[in-house]
Coordinates of C-alpha atoms and ligand atoms in Angstrom, one line a residue:
M1 CA 26.5 -14.1 -0.2
A2 CA 23.0 -12.6 -0.4
T3 CA 21.7 -10.1 -2.8
V4 CA 20.9 -6.9 -0.9
I5 CA 17.3 -5.8 -1.5
D6 CA 17.9 -2.1 -1.7
G7 CA 14.7 -0.4 -0.5
K8 CA 16.3 3.0 -0.6
A9 CA 17.1 2.7 -4.3
V10 CA 13.8 1.1 -5.3
S11 CA 12.0 3.8 -3.3
A12 CA 14.0 6.6 -5.0
K13 CA 13.1 5.1 -8.4
M14 CA 9.4 4.8 -7.5
R15 CA 9.3 8.4 -6.3
E16 CA 10.6 9.6 -9.7
E17 CA 7.8 7.5 -11.3
I18 CA 5.2 8.9 -8.9
A19 CA 6.5 12.5 -9.5
E20 CA 6.1 12.0 -13.2
E21 CA 2.5 10.7 -12.8
V22 CA 1.7 13.6 -10.4
K23 CA 2.9 16.1 -13.1
E24 CA 0.6 14.5 -15.6
F25 CA -2.2 14.7 -13.1
V26 CA -1.6 18.4 -12.6
E27 CA -1.5 19.0 -16.3
K28 CA -4.8 17.2 -16.8
H29 CA -6.7 18.4 -13.7
G30 CA -5.1 21.8 -12.8
R31 CA -4.3 20.7 -9.2
A32 CA -2.1 18.3 -7.4
P33 CA -3.2 15.2 -5.5
S34 CA -3.4 16.1 -1.8
L35 CA -2.8 14.4 1.5
T36 CA -3.9 15.7 4.9
V37 CA -2.2 14.2 7.9
I38 CA -3.6 14.8 11.4
I39 CA -1.3 14.4 14.4
V40 CA -2.6 14.6 18.0
G41 CA -0.1 15.4 20.7
E42 CA 3.7 15.6 20.8
D43 CA 4.9 12.1 20.5
P44 CA 8.5 12.6 19.2
A45 CA 8.6 9.5 17.0
S46 CA 5.2 10.5 15.4
Q47 CA 6.5 14.0 14.8
V48 CA 9.5 12.5 12.9
Y49 CA 7.2 10.2 10.8
V50 CA 4.9 13.1 9.9
R51 CA 7.8 15.3 8.9
N52 CA 9.1 12.4 6.7
K53 CA 5.7 12.1 5.0
E54 CA 5.6 15.8 4.4
K55 CA 9.1 15.8 2.8
A56 CA 8.2 12.9 0.6
C57 CA 5.0 14.7 -0.6
I58 CA 7.0 17.8 -1.4
Q59 CA 9.6 15.7 -3.3
T60 CA 6.9 14.2 -5.6
G61 CA 4.7 17.3 -6.0
I62 CA 1.8 16.0 -3.9
R63 CA 0.2 18.7 -1.9
S64 CA 0.3 18.0 1.9
E65 CA -1.3 19.6 4.9
I66 CA -0.5 18.8 8.4
I67 CA -3.1 19.4 11.1
R68 CA -1.5 19.5 14.5
L69 CA -3.9 19.1 17.4
P70 CA -3.1 19.3 21.2
A71 CA -2.9 16.1 23.2
D72 CA -6.2 16.9 25.0
T73 CA -8.2 17.0 21.8
G74 CA -11.5 15.2 22.4
E75 CA -12.7 12.2 20.3
E76 CA -15.8 14.2 19.1
E77 CA -13.7 17.1 17.9
L78 CA -11.4 14.7 16.0
L79 CA -14.4 13.0 14.4
C80 CA -15.7 16.4 13.3
R81 CA -12.4 17.3 11.7
I82 CA -12.5 14.0 9.8
D83 CA -16.1 14.6 8.7
E84 CA -15.0 18.0 7.3
L85 CA -12.0 16.5 5.4
N86 CA -14.2 13.7 4.1
G87 CA -16.5 16.3 2.6
D88 CA -13.7 18.5 1.2
E89 CA -13.2 17.6 -2.5
N90 CA -9.7 19.2 -2.4
V91 CA -8.5 16.5 0.0
N92 CA -7.8 13.2 -1.6
G93 CA -6.1 11.3 1.2
I94 CA -6.5 11.4 5.0
L95 CA -4.2 9.9 7.4
V96 CA -4.4 10.0 11.2
Q97 CA -0.9 9.4 12.7
L98 CA -1.0 6.6 15.3
P99 CA -0.8 6.1 18.2
L100 CA -3.5 8.4 19.5
P101 CA -3.7 9.5 23.1
D102 CA -5.4 6.9 25.4
H103 CA -8.7 8.8 25.8
I104 CA -9.4 8.5 22.0
D105 CA -10.6 5.2 20.5
E106 CA -8.4 4.6 17.5
K107 CA -10.9 2.3 15.8
N108 CA -13.6 4.9 15.8
I109 CA -11.3 7.5 14.3
I110 CA -9.8 5.2 11.6
C111 CA -13.2 3.9 10.6
R112 CA -14.6 7.4 10.3
I113 CA -12.2 8.2 7.4
S114 CA -14.0 7.8 4.1
P115 CA -12.8 4.5 2.6
K116 CA -12.0 6.4 -0.6
K117 CA -9.6 8.6 1.3
D118 CA -8.3 6.0 3.7
V119 CA -4.7 5.9 2.2
D120 CA -3.4 3.9 5.2
A121 CA -6.0 1.2 4.4
F122 CA -6.6 0.6 8.1
G123 CA -10.4 1.1 8.1
Y124 CA -12.7 -1.9 8.1
E125 CA -13.9 -1.5 4.5
N126 CA -10.4 -1.5 3.1
V127 CA -9.3 -4.3 5.5
G128 CA -12.2 -6.3 4.1
R129 CA -11.2 -5.6 0.6
I130 CA -7.7 -6.9 1.2
M131 CA -9.4 -10.2 2.3
T132 CA -11.3 -10.5 -0.9
G133 CA -8.6 -9.2 -3.2
E134 CA -10.7 -6.3 -4.6
Y135 CA -8.7 -3.4 -3.3
D136 CA -7.6 0.1 -4.4
F137 CA -5.3 0.6 -1.4
L138 CA -3.1 -1.7 0.5
P139 CA -1.5 -0.9 3.8
C140 CA 1.8 0.7 3.1
T141 CA 4.3 -1.6 4.8
P142 CA 3.1 -4.9 3.4
A143 CA 2.5 -3.3 0.0
G144 CA 6.1 -2.0 0.1
V145 CA 7.3 -5.5 0.8
M146 CA 5.4 -6.9 -2.1
E147 CA 6.7 -4.2 -4.4
L148 CA 10.3 -5.0 -3.3
L149 CA 9.8 -8.7 -4.1
R150 CA 8.2 -7.8 -7.5
R151 CA 11.0 -5.5 -8.5
Y152 CA 13.7 -8.1 -7.5
G153 CA 11.9 -10.7 -9.6
I154 CA 10.9 -12.8 -6.5
S155 CA 7.5 -14.4 -6.8
P156 CA 5.8 -16.0 -3.7
A157 CA 3.9 -18.4 -6.0
G158 CA 4.3 -21.9 -4.8
K159 CA 6.8 -20.9 -2.1
E160 CA 6.7 -21.5 1.6
C161 CA 6.2 -18.1 3.1
V162 CA 6.5 -17.5 6.8
V163 CA 5.4 -14.3 8.4
L164 CA 6.6 -13.5 12.0
G165 CA 4.0 -11.2 13.6
R166 CA 0.3 -11.0 13.3
S167 CA -0.5 -7.3 13.9
N168 CA -3.4 -5.7 12.0
I169 CA -1.0 -3.2 10.2
V170 CA 1.8 -5.5 9.2
G171 CA 1.6 -9.3 9.9
K172 CA -2.0 -10.1 9.0
P173 CA -2.2 -8.1 5.7
M174 CA 1.3 -9.3 4.8
A175 CA 0.2 -12.9 5.1
M176 CA -2.9 -12.1 3.0
L177 CA -0.9 -10.5 0.2
L178 CA 1.6 -13.4 0.1
M179 CA -1.4 -15.7 -0.2
H180 CA -2.9 -13.6 -3.0
G181 CA 0.5 -14.0 -4.6
N182 CA 0.0 -17.8 -4.4
G183 CA 2.4 -18.4 -1.6
T184 CA 1.7 -21.1 1.0
V185 CA 1.7 -19.0 4.2
T186 CA 2.4 -19.7 7.8
V187 CA 1.9 -16.9 10.4
C188 CA 3.8 -17.1 13.6
H189 CA 3.4 -15.1 16.8
S190 CA 4.4 -15.0 20.4
K191 CA 2.4 -18.1 21.3
T192 CA 3.9 -20.2 18.4
K193 CA 5.7 -23.3 19.6
D194 CA 9.1 -24.2 18.2
L195 CA 9.4 -21.0 16.0
S196 CA 12.6 -22.2 14.3
S197 CA 10.8 -25.3 12.9
H198 CA 8.6 -22.9 10.9
T199 CA 11.3 -20.3 10.0
K200 CA 13.7 -23.0 8.7
R201 CA 11.1 -24.1 6.2
A202 CA 10.6 -20.6 4.7
D203 CA 11.6 -19.8 1.2
I204 CA 10.5 -16.3 1.9
L205 CA 10.7 -15.2 5.6
V206 CA 9.1 -11.8 6.6
S207 CA 9.8 -10.7 10.1
A208 CA 7.7 -8.1 11.8
I209 CA 7.9 -8.7 15.5
G210 CA 9.9 -5.7 16.9
R211 CA 12.7 -7.8 18.5
A212 CA 16.3 -6.6 17.8
K213 CA 18.4 -9.2 15.9
F214 CA 16.0 -12.0 16.9
V215 CA 16.2 -14.1 13.7
K216 CA 19.6 -15.8 13.7
A217 CA 21.4 -17.7 10.9
D218 CA 20.5 -21.1 12.4
M219 CA 16.8 -20.2 12.1
I220 CA 16.7 -19.7 8.3
K221 CA 17.0 -22.0 5.4
E222 CA 20.0 -21.9 3.0
G223 CA 19.0 -19.7 0.1
A224 CA 16.0 -18.0 1.8
V225 CA 14.7 -14.6 0.9
V226 CA 14.7 -12.6 4.2
I227 CA 12.6 -9.5 4.6
D228 CA 13.1 -7.5 7.7
V229 CA 10.3 -5.2 8.7
G230 CA 11.4 -4.6 12.3
I231 CA 12.7 -1.2 13.4
N232 CA 14.6 -1.6 16.7
R233 CA 17.6 -0.3 18.6
D234 CA 20.5 -2.7 19.4
E235 CA 22.4 -2.7 22.7
D236 CA 24.5 0.2 21.5
G237 CA 21.4 2.3 20.6
R238 CA 21.9 1.8 16.8
L239 CA 19.0 1.2 14.5
C240 CA 18.5 -2.5 13.6
G241 CA 15.9 -4.9 12.4
D242 CA 14.5 -8.1 13.7
V243 CA 17.1 -10.1 11.8
D244 CA 20.8 -10.6 12.6
Y245 CA 21.8 -9.2 9.2
E246 CA 25.5 -9.9 9.3
G247 CA 24.9 -13.4 10.7
C248 CA 22.3 -14.3 8.0
F249 CA 24.0 -12.5 5.1
D250 CA 26.0 -15.5 3.8
K251 CA 23.1 -18.0 4.2
A252 CA 20.3 -16.0 2.6
A253 CA 19.8 -15.6 -1.2
A254 CA 18.5 -12.1 -0.7
I255 CA 18.0 -9.9 2.4
T256 CA 16.8 -6.4 3.2
P257 CA 19.0 -4.2 5.4
V258 CA 17.7 -2.0 8.3
P259 CA 17.9 0.9 7.7
G260 CA 17.4 1.1 3.9
G261 CA 15.2 -1.9 3.3
V262 CA 11.4 -1.9 4.0
G263 CA 11.4 1.4 5.8
P264 CA 11.7 3.8 2.8
M265 CA 9.1 1.8 0.9
T266 CA 6.4 2.5 3.5
V267 CA 6.3 6.2 2.9
T268 CA 6.6 5.7 -0.9
M269 CA 3.6 3.4 -0.9
L270 CA 1.6 6.1 0.9
L271 CA 2.4 8.5 -1.9
K272 CA 1.3 5.9 -4.4
N273 CA -2.0 5.4 -2.5
T274 CA -2.6 9.2 -2.4
L275 CA -2.1 9.4 -6.2
T276 CA -4.5 6.4 -6.6
A277 CA -7.1 8.1 -4.4
A278 CA -6.9 11.3 -6.4
K279 CA -7.3 9.5 -9.7
K280 CA -10.3 7.5 -8.3
Q281 CA -12.0 10.7 -7.0
I282 CA -12.0 12.4 -10.4
Ligands
LIG301 P1 3.1 -5.2 17.0 O1 3.8 -5.0 18.4 O2 1.8 -4.7 16.9 O3 3.1 -6.8 16.7 C1 4.2 -7.6 16.9 C2 3.9 -9.0 16.6 O4 5.0 -9.8 16.8 C3 2.7 -9.6 17.4 O5 1.9 -10.4 16.6 C4 3.5 -10.5 18.4 O6 2.8 -11.7 18.8 C5 4.7 -10.9 17.6 N1 5.9 -11.3 18.4 C6 6.4 -10.5 19.4 N2 7.5 -11.1 19.9 C7 7.6 -12.3 19.3 C8 8.4 -13.5 19.5 N3 9.4 -13.5 20.3 N4 8.2 -14.5 18.7 C9 7.2 -14.5 17.7 N5 6.4 -13.5 17.6 C10 6.5 -12.4 18.4 O7 4.2 -4.6 16.0 P2 3.9 -4.1 14.5 O8 3.4 -5.2 13.6 O9 3.3 -2.8 14.5 O10 5.5 -3.8 14.1 C11 6.4 -4.9 14.1 C12 7.8 -4.3 13.8 O11 7.8 -3.7 12.6 C13 8.2 -3.2 14.8 O12 9.6 -3.3 15.0 C14 7.9 -1.9 14.1 O13 8.7 -0.8 14.5 C15 8.2 -2.3 12.7 N6 7.4 -1.5 11.7 C16 8.2 -1.1 10.6 C17 7.6 -0.4 9.6 C18 8.4 0.0 8.5 O14 8.0 0.9 7.7 N7 9.5 -0.7 8.2 C19 6.1 -0.1 9.7 C20 5.4 -0.6 10.8 C21 6.1 -1.3 11.8 P3 1.4 -11.7 19.6 O15 0.3 -11.2 18.6 O16 1.2 -13.0 20.1 O17 1.6 -10.6 20.7

């Protein structure tokens, strides 16, 4: 029977720690760290994500501002908004909620955010820093996974680590962080041949592919640590991960549930990055 890696509990504990640090920051500097989120258009999922970020900020005492722009906002206008926020010393973190409407080039927007305020760590400078290991910010989801491993006493050092997925926001940085943690890392993707031959070798398996219940018990090693980043809907419309949780539960040594695993950690790491940004900007 696996240990359940409880992201909800870890996240709650971390938010208490962050709230304490925010309080100290306010006492010392007379103002709270601040995060500005820009959302363009009406995408319902994005609206929910932004509301969750706002709630989490309020919970920890971080000041948040949401800038809501219409779907037909031009790229130049958005770039101007970012320039203003870059120059505003009362703004510590800037986040542009993705996806953006098709007429806007996401790369241009993300890379315009000052690297010191890029709390998603998606801009080229912060991506480069992840490669070299000299970073202030890490992308929130892979950072959340590393924090979960750390708090459950699971070290990647010397382990076979297999990452499913190679996106810029999850799979690639995840692989890099596991490598920085001295794991031996294999990255699999949709063109990987004989996926199971890789997953079965994994001491630590991280799945971020966005396929409901794709990872079955016969694809994992006995005693593996299974981290499920995926957020999907099953055939009944219920939230589920990439991993067949019930099927893998008895075989894994530790496993994250969905919901309640990696998900809550993502927003928590954003709060942590905002606090770090504020401290660095003093
Ligand atoms: P992307 O769609 O950007 O990337 C998916 C990756 O999975 C790609 O590299 C793709 O390969 C690979 N892939 C897809 N199907 C297969 C397959 N059958 N076998 C092997 N590899 C496959 O997704 P994201 O990285 O943005 O997100 C992944 C999942 O994580 C989603 O469910 C998303 O909702 C969730 N997510 C959860 C977060 C959280 O906070 N918990 C945060 C961010 C994402 P290829 O490159 O060859 O196309």
